PDB file of C-alpha atoms in Angstrom:
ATOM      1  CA  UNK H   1       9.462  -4.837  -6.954  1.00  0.00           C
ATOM      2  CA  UNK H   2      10.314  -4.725  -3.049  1.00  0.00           C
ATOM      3  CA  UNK H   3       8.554  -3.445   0.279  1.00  0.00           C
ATOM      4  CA  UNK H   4      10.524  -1.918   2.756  1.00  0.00           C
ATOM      5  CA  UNK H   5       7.338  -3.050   4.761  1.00  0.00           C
ATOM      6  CA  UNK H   6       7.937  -6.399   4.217  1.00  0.00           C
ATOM      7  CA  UNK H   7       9.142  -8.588   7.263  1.00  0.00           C
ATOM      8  CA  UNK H   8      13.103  -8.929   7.097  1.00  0.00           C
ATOM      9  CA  UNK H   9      12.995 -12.096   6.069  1.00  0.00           C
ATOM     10  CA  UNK H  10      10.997 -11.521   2.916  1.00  0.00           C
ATOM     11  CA  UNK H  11      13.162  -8.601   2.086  1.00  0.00           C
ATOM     12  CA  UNK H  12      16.105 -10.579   1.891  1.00  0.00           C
ATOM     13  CA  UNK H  13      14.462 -13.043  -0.508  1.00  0.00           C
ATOM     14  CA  UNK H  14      12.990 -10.215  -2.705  1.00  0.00           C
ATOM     15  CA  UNK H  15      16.737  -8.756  -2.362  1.00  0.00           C
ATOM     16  CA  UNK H  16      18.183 -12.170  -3.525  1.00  0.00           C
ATOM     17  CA  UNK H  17      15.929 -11.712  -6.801  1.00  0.00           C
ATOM     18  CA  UNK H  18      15.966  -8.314  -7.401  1.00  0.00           C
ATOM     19  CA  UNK H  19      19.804  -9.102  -8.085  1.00  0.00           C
ATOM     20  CA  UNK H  20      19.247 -11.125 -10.566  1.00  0.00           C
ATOM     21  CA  UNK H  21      20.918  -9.514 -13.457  1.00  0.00           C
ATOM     22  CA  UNK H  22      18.162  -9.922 -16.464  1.00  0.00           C
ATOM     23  CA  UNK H  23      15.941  -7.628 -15.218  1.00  0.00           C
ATOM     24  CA  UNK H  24      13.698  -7.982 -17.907  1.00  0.00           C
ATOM     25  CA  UNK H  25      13.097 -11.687 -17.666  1.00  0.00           C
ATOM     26  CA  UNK H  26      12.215 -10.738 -13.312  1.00  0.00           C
ATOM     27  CA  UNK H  27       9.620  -7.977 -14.628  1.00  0.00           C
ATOM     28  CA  UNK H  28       7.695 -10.464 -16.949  1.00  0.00           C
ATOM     29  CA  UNK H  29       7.902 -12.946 -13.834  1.00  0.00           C
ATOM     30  CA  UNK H  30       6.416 -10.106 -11.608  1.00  0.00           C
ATOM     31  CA  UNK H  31       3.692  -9.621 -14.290  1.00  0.00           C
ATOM     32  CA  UNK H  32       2.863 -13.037 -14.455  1.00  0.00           C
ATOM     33  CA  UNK H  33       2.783 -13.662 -10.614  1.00  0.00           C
ATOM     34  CA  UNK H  34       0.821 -10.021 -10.090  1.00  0.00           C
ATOM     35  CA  UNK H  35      -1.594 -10.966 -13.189  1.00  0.00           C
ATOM     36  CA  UNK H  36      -3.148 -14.627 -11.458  1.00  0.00           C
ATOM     37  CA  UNK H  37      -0.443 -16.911 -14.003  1.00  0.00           C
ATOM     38  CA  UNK H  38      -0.344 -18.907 -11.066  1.00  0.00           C
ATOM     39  CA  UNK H  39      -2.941 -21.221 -11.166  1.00  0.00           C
ATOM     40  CA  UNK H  40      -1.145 -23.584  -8.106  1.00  0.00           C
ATOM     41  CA  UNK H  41       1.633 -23.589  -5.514  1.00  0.00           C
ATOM     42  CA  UNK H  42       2.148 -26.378  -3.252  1.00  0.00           C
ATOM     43  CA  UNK H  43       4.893 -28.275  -1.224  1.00  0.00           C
ATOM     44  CA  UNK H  44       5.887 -32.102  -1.888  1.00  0.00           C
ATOM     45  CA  UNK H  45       7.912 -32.647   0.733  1.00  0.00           C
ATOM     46  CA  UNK H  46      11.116 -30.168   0.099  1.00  0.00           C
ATOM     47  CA  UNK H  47      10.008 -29.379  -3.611  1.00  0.00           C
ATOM     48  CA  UNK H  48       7.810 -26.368  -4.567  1.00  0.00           C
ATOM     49  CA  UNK H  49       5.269 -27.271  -7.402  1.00  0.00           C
ATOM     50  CA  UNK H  50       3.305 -25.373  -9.293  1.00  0.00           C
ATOM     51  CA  UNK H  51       1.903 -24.362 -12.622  1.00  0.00           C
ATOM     52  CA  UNK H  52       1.631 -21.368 -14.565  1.00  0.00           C
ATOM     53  CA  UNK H  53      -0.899 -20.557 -17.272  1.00  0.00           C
ATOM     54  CA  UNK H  54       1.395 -19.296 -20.624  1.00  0.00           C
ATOM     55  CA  UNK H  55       0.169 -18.721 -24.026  1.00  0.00           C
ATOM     56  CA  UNK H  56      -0.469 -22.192 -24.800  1.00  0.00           C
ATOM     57  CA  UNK H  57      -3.663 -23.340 -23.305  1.00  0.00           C
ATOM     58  CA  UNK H  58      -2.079 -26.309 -20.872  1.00  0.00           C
ATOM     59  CA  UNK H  59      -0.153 -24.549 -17.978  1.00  0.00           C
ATOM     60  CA  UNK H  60       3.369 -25.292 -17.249  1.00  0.00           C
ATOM     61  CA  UNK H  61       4.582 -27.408 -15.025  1.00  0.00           C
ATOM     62  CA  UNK H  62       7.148 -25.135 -12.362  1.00  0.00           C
ATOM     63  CA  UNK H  63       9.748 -27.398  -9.534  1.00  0.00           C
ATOM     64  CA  UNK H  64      12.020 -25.105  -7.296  1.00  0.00           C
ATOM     65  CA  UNK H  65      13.918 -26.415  -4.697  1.00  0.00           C
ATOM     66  CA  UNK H  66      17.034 -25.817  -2.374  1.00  0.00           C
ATOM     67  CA  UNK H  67      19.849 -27.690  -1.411  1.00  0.00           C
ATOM     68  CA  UNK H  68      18.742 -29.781   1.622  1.00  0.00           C
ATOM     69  CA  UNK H  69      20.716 -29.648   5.176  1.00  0.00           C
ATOM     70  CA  UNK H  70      21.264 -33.483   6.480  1.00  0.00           C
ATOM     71  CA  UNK H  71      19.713 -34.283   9.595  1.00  0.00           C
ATOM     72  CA  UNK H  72      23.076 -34.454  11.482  1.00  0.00           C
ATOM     73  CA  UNK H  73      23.661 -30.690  10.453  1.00  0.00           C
ATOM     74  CA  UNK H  74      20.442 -29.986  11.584  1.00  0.00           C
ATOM     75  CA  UNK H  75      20.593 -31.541  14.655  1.00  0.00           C
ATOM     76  CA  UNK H  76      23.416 -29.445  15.271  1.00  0.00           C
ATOM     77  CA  UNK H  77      21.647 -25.986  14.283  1.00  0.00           C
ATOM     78  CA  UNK H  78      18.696 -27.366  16.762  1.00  0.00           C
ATOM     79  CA  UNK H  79      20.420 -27.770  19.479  1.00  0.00           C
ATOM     80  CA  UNK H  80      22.188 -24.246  18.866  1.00  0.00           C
ATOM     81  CA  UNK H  81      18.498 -22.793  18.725  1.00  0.00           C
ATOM     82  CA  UNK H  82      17.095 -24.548  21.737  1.00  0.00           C
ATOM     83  CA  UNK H  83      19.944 -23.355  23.852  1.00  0.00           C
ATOM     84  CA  UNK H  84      19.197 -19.403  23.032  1.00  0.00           C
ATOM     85  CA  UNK H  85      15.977 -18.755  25.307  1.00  0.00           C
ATOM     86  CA  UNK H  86      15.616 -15.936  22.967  1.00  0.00           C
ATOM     87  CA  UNK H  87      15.395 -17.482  19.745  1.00  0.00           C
ATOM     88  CA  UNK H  88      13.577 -20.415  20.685  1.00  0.00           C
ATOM     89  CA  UNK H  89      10.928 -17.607  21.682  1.00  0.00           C
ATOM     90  CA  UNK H  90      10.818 -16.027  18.380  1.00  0.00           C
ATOM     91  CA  UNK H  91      10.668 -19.016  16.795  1.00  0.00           C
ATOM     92  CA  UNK H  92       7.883 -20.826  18.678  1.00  0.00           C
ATOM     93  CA  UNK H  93       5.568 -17.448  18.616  1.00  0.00           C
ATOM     94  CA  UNK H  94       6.099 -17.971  14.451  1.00  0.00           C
ATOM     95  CA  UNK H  95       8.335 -15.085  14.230  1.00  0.00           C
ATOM     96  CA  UNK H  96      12.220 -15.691  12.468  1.00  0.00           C
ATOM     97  CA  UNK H  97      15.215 -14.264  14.577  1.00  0.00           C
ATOM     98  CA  UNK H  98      17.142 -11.574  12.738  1.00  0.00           C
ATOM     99  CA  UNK H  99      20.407 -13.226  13.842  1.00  0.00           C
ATOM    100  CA  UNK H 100      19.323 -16.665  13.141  1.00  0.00           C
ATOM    101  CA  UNK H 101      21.906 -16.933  10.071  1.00  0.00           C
ATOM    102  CA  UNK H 102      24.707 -16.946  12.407  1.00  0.00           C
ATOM    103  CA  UNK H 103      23.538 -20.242  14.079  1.00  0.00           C
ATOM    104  CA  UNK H 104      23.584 -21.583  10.425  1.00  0.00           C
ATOM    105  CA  UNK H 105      27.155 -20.085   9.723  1.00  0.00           C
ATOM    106  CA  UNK H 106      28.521 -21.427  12.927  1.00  0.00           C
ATOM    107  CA  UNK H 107      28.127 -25.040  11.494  1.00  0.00           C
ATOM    108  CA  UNK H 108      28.734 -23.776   7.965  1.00  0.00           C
ATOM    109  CA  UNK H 109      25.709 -23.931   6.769  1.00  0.00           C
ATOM    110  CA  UNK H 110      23.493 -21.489   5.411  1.00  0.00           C
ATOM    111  CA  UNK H 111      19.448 -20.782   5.897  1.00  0.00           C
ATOM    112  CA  UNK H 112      19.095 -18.190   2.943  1.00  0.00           C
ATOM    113  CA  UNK H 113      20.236 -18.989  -0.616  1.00  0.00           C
ATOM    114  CA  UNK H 114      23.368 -17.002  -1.178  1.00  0.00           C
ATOM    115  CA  UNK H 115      22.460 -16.128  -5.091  1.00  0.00           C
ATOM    116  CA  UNK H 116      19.964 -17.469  -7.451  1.00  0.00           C
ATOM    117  CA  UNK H 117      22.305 -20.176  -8.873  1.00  0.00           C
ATOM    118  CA  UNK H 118      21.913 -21.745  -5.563  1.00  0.00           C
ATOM    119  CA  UNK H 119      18.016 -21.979  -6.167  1.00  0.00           C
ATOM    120  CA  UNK H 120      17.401 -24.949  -8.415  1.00  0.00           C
ATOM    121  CA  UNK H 121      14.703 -25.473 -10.840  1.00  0.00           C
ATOM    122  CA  UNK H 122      12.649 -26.594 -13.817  1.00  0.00           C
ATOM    123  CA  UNK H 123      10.117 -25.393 -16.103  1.00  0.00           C
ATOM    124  CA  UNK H 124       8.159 -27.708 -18.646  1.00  0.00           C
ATOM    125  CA  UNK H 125       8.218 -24.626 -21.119  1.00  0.00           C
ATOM    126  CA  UNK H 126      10.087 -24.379 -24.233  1.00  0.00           C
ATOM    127  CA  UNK H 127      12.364 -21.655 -23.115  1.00  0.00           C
ATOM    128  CA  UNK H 128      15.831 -22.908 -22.321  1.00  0.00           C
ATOM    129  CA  UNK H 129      16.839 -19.715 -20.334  1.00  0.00           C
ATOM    130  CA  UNK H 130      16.568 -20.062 -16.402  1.00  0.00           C
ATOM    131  CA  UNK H 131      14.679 -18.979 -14.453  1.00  0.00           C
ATOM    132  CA  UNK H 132      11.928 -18.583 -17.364  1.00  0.00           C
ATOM    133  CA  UNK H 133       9.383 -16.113 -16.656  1.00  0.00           C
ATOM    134  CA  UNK H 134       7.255 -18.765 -15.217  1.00  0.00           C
ATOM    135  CA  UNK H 135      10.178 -19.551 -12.668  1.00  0.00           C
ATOM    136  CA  UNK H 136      10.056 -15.808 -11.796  1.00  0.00           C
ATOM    137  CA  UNK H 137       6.523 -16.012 -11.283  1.00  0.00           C
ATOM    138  CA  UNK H 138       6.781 -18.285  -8.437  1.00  0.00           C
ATOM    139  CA  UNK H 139       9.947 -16.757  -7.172  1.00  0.00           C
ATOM    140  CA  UNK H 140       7.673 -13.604  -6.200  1.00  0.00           C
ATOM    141  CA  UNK H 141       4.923 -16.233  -5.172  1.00  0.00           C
ATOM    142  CA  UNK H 142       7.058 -17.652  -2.668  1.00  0.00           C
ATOM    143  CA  UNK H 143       7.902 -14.416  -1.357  1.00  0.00           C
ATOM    144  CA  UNK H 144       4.193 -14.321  -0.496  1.00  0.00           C
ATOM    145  CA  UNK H 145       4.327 -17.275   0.440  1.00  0.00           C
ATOM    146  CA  UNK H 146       7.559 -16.364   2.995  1.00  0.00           C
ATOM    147  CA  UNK H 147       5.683 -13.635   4.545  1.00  0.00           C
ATOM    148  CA  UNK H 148       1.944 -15.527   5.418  1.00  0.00           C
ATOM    149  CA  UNK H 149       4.505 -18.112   7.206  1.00  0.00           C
ATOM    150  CA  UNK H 150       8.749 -17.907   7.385  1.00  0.00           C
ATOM    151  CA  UNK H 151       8.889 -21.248   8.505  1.00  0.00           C
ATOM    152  CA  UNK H 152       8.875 -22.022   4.450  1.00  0.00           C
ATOM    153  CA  UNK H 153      12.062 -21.627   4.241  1.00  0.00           C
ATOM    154  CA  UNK H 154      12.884 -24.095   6.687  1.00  0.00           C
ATOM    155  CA  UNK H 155      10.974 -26.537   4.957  1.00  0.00           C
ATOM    156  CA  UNK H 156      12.734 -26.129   1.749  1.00  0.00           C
ATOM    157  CA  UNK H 157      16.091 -26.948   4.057  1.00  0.00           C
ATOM    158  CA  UNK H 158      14.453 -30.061   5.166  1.00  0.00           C
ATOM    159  CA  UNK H 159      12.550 -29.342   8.107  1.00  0.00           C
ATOM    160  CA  UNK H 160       8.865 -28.577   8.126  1.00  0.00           C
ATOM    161  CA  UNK H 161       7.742 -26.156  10.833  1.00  0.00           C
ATOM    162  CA  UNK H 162       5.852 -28.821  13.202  1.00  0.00           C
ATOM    163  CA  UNK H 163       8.784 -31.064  12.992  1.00  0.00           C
ATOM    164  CA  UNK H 164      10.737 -28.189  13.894  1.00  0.00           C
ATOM    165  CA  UNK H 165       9.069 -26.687  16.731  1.00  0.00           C
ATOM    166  CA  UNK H 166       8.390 -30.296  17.998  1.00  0.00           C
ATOM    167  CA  UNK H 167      11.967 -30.674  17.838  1.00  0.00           C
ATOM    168  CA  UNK H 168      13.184 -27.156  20.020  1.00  0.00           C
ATOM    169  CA  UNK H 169      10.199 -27.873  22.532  1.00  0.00           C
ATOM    170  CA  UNK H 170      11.924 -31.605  23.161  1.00  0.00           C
ATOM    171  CA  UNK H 171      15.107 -30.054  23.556  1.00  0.00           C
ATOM    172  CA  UNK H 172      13.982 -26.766  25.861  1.00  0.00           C
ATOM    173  CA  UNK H 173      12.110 -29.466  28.116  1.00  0.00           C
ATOM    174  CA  UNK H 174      15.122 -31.573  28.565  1.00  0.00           C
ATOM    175  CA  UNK H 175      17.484 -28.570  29.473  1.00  0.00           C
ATOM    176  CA  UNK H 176      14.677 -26.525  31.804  1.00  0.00           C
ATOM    177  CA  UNK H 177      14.577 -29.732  34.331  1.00  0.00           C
ATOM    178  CA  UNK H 178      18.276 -29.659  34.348  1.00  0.00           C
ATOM    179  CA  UNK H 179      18.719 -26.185  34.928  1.00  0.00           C
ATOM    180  CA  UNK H 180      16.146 -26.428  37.666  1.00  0.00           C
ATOM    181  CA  UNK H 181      18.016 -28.414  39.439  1.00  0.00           C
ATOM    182  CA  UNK H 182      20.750 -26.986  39.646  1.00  0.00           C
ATOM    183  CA  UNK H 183      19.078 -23.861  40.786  1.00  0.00           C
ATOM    184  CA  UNK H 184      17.650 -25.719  43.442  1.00  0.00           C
ATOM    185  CA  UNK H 185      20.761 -27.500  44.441  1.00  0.00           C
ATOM    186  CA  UNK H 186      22.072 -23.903  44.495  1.00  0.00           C
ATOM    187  CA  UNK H 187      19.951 -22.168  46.696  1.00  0.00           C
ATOM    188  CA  UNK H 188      19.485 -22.556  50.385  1.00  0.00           C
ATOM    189  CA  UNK H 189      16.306 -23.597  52.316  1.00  0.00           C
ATOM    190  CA  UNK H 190      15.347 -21.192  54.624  1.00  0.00           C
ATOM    191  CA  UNK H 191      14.544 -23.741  57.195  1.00  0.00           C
ATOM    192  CA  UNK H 192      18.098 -25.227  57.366  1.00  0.00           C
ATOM    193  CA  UNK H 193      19.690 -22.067  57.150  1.00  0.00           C
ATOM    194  CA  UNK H 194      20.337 -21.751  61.047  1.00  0.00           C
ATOM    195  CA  UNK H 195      20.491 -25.663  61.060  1.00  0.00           C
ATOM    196  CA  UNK H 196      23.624 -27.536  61.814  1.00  0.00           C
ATOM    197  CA  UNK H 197      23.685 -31.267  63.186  1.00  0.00           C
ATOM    198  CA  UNK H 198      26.942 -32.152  64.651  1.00  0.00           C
ATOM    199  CA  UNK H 199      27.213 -31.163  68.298  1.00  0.00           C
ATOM    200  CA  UNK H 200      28.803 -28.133  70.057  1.00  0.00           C
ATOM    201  CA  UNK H 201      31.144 -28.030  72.434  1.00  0.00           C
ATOM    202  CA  UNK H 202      29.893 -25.168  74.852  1.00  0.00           C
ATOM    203  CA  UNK H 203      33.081 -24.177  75.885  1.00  0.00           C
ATOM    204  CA  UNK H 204      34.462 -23.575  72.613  1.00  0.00           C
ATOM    205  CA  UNK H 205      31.342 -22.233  70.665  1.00  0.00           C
ATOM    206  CA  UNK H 206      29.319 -19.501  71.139  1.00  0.00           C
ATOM    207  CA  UNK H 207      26.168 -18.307  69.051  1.00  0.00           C
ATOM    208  CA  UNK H 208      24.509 -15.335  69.101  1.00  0.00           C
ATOM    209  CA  UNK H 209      22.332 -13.262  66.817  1.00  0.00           C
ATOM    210  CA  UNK H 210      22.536 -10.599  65.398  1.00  0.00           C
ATOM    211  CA  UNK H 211      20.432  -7.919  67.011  1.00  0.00           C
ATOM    212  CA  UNK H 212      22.386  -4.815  66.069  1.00  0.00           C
ATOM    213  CA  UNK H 213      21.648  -5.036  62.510  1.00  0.00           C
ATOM    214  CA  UNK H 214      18.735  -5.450  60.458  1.00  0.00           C
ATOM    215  CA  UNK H 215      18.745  -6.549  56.721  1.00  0.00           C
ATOM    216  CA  UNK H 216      17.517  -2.853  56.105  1.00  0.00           C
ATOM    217  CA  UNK H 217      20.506  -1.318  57.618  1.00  0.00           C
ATOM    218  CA  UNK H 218      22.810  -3.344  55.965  1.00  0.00           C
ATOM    219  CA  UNK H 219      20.403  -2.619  52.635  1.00  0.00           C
ATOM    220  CA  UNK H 220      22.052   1.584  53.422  1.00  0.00           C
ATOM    221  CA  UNK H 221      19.344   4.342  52.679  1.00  0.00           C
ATOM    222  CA  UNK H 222      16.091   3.453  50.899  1.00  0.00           C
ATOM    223  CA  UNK H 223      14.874   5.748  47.883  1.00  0.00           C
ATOM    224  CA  UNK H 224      11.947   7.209  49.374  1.00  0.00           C
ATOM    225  CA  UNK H 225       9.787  10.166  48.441  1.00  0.00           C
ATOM    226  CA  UNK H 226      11.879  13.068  49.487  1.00  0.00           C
ATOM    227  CA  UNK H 227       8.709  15.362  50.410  1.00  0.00           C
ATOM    228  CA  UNK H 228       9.650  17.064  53.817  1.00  0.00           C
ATOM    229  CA  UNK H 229       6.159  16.825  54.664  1.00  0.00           C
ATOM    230  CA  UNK H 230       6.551  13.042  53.977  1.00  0.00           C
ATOM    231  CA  UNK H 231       9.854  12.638  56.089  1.00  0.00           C
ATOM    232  CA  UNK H 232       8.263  12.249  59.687  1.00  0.00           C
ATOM    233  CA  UNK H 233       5.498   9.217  57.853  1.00  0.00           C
ATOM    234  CA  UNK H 234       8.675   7.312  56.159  1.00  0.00           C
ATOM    235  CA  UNK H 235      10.942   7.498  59.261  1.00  0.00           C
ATOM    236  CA  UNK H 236       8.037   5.630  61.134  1.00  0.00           C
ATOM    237  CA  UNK H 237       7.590   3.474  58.328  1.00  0.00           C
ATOM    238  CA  UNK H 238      11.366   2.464  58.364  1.00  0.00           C
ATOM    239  CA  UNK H 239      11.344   2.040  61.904  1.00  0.00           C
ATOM    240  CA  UNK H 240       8.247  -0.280  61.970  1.00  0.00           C
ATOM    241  CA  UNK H 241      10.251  -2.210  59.111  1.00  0.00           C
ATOM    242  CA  UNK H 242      13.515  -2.402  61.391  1.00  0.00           C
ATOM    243  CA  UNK H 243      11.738  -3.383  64.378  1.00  0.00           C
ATOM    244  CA  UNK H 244       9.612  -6.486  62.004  1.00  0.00           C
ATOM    245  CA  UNK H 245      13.123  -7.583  60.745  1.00  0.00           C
ATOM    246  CA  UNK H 246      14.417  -7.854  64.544  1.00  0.00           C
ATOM    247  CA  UNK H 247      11.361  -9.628  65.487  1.00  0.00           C
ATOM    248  CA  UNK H 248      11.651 -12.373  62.607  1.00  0.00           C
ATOM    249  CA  UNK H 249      15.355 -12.452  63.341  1.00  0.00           C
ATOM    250  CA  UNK H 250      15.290 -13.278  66.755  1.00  0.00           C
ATOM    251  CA  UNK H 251      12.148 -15.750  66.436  1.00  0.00           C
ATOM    252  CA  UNK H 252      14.169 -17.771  64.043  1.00  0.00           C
ATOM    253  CA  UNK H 253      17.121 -18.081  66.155  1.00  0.00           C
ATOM    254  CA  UNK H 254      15.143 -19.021  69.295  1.00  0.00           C
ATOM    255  CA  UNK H 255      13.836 -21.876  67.332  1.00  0.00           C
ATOM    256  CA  UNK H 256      16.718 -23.235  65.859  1.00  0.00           C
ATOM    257  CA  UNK H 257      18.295 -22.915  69.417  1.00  0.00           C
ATOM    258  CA  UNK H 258      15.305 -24.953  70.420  1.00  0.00           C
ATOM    259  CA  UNK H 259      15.701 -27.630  67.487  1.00  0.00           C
ATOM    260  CA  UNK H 260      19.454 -27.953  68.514  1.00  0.00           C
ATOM    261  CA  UNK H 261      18.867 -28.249  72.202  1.00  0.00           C
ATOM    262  CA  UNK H 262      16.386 -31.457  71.802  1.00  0.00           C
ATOM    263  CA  UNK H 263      18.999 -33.682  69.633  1.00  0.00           C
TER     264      UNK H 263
END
């Protein structure tokens, strides 16, 4: 009653059941969900409904839910998302990070169930064993369910998958800018690079480029084709490259000597 094709995430759930020690009860559940029991299956709010067509002629009436996370706890988990480029990827392309547990477990929390006992619900049935087999018909329907979209299981924590993608695109836009920033505060403009605008005394500074030395020799050997009927066409090439390095070098010194000589 698994799929080693399944997606990871649906495998874990099917895993979570499988272990489920009255196997018998599970198989009449996988029957009944395989068979088109289900007549329904739909989300109010964190609650799965549903009903199930039995031997009586009314269906029964199916609830499952989970334990929900607060919204301070997941506050805390979104944040934890939204700062991993990487997962915030997955997760906005609709796809759920193998890893993603840990971010849970780092607030103790967890995303998956641990065992069945931690999955509540109710059956309108007569049978006072559960999961019933109508239970265990929607237990495999959710794993359908699970792999059309993983962001289910999110919703049965509490968050429903456009509040949560709303809520990692807020936080990734308010960290990009940021980071931006700095970046830019980081790097150098070209322009000011030879630029300085305190005055020099002549006699005590001196400034003079740097003609012996191109950013290619300083770069050491280039991995070119090693064809010796190539060499003579790359040592021309290189040379061409040395001698447009000197050229930009020394035009950008003459003009900042220029700049500095009409403050």
């Amino acid at each position: 009653m698994s799929n080693v094709s399944e997606p990871w995430w649906v495998q874990q759930w099917l895993d979570l059941i499988n272990a489920y020690r009255f196997k018998k009860r599970l198989e009449r559940g996988w029957r009944y969900a395989r068979e088109g029991h289900v007549l329904s299956i739909r989300f109010q709010g964190q609650k799965v409904e549903a009903e199930v067509q039995g031997t009586e002629p009314t269906p029964y009436r199916v609830a499952l839910w989970l334990d929900p996370i607060q919204d301070e706890d997941w506050n805390y988990v979104i944040d934890a998302l939204a700062a991993e480029a990487r997962w915030s990827a997955l997760l906005l392309a609709g796809e759920m990070p193998a890893d993603i547990e840990t971010v849970f477990a780092r607030n103790g929390l967890r995303l998956f169930p641990f065992s069945l006992s931690d999955v509540h619900s109710r059956c309108s049935c007569p049978d006072k064993a559960n999961p019933c087999k109508h239970v265990s018909a929607i237990y495999y329907r959710l794993g359908d369910r699970f792999s059309e979209d993983p962001f289910v299981l999110f919703q049965l924590r509490g968050r429903h998958r456009d509040q949560l993608l709303a809520e990692l695109r807020s936080r990734r836009q308010i960290s990009l800018p940021a980071a931006a920033t700095t970046a830019a505060v980081a790097a150098p403009k070209l322009q000011q690079f030879w630029d300085y605008s305190a005055p020099l005394d002549p006699d005590l500074v001196v400034i003079t480029p740097n003609l012996g030395e191109t950013v290619i020799d300083q770069l050491g050997s280039l991995p070119l084709a090693s064809d010796p009927r190539l060499q003579t066409s790359a040592n021309q090439w290189l040379g061409q490259l040395r001698q447009l390095y000197g050229d930009v070098a020394q035009a950008v010194f003459l003009e900042s000597m220029a700049t500095a000589s009409d403050r």
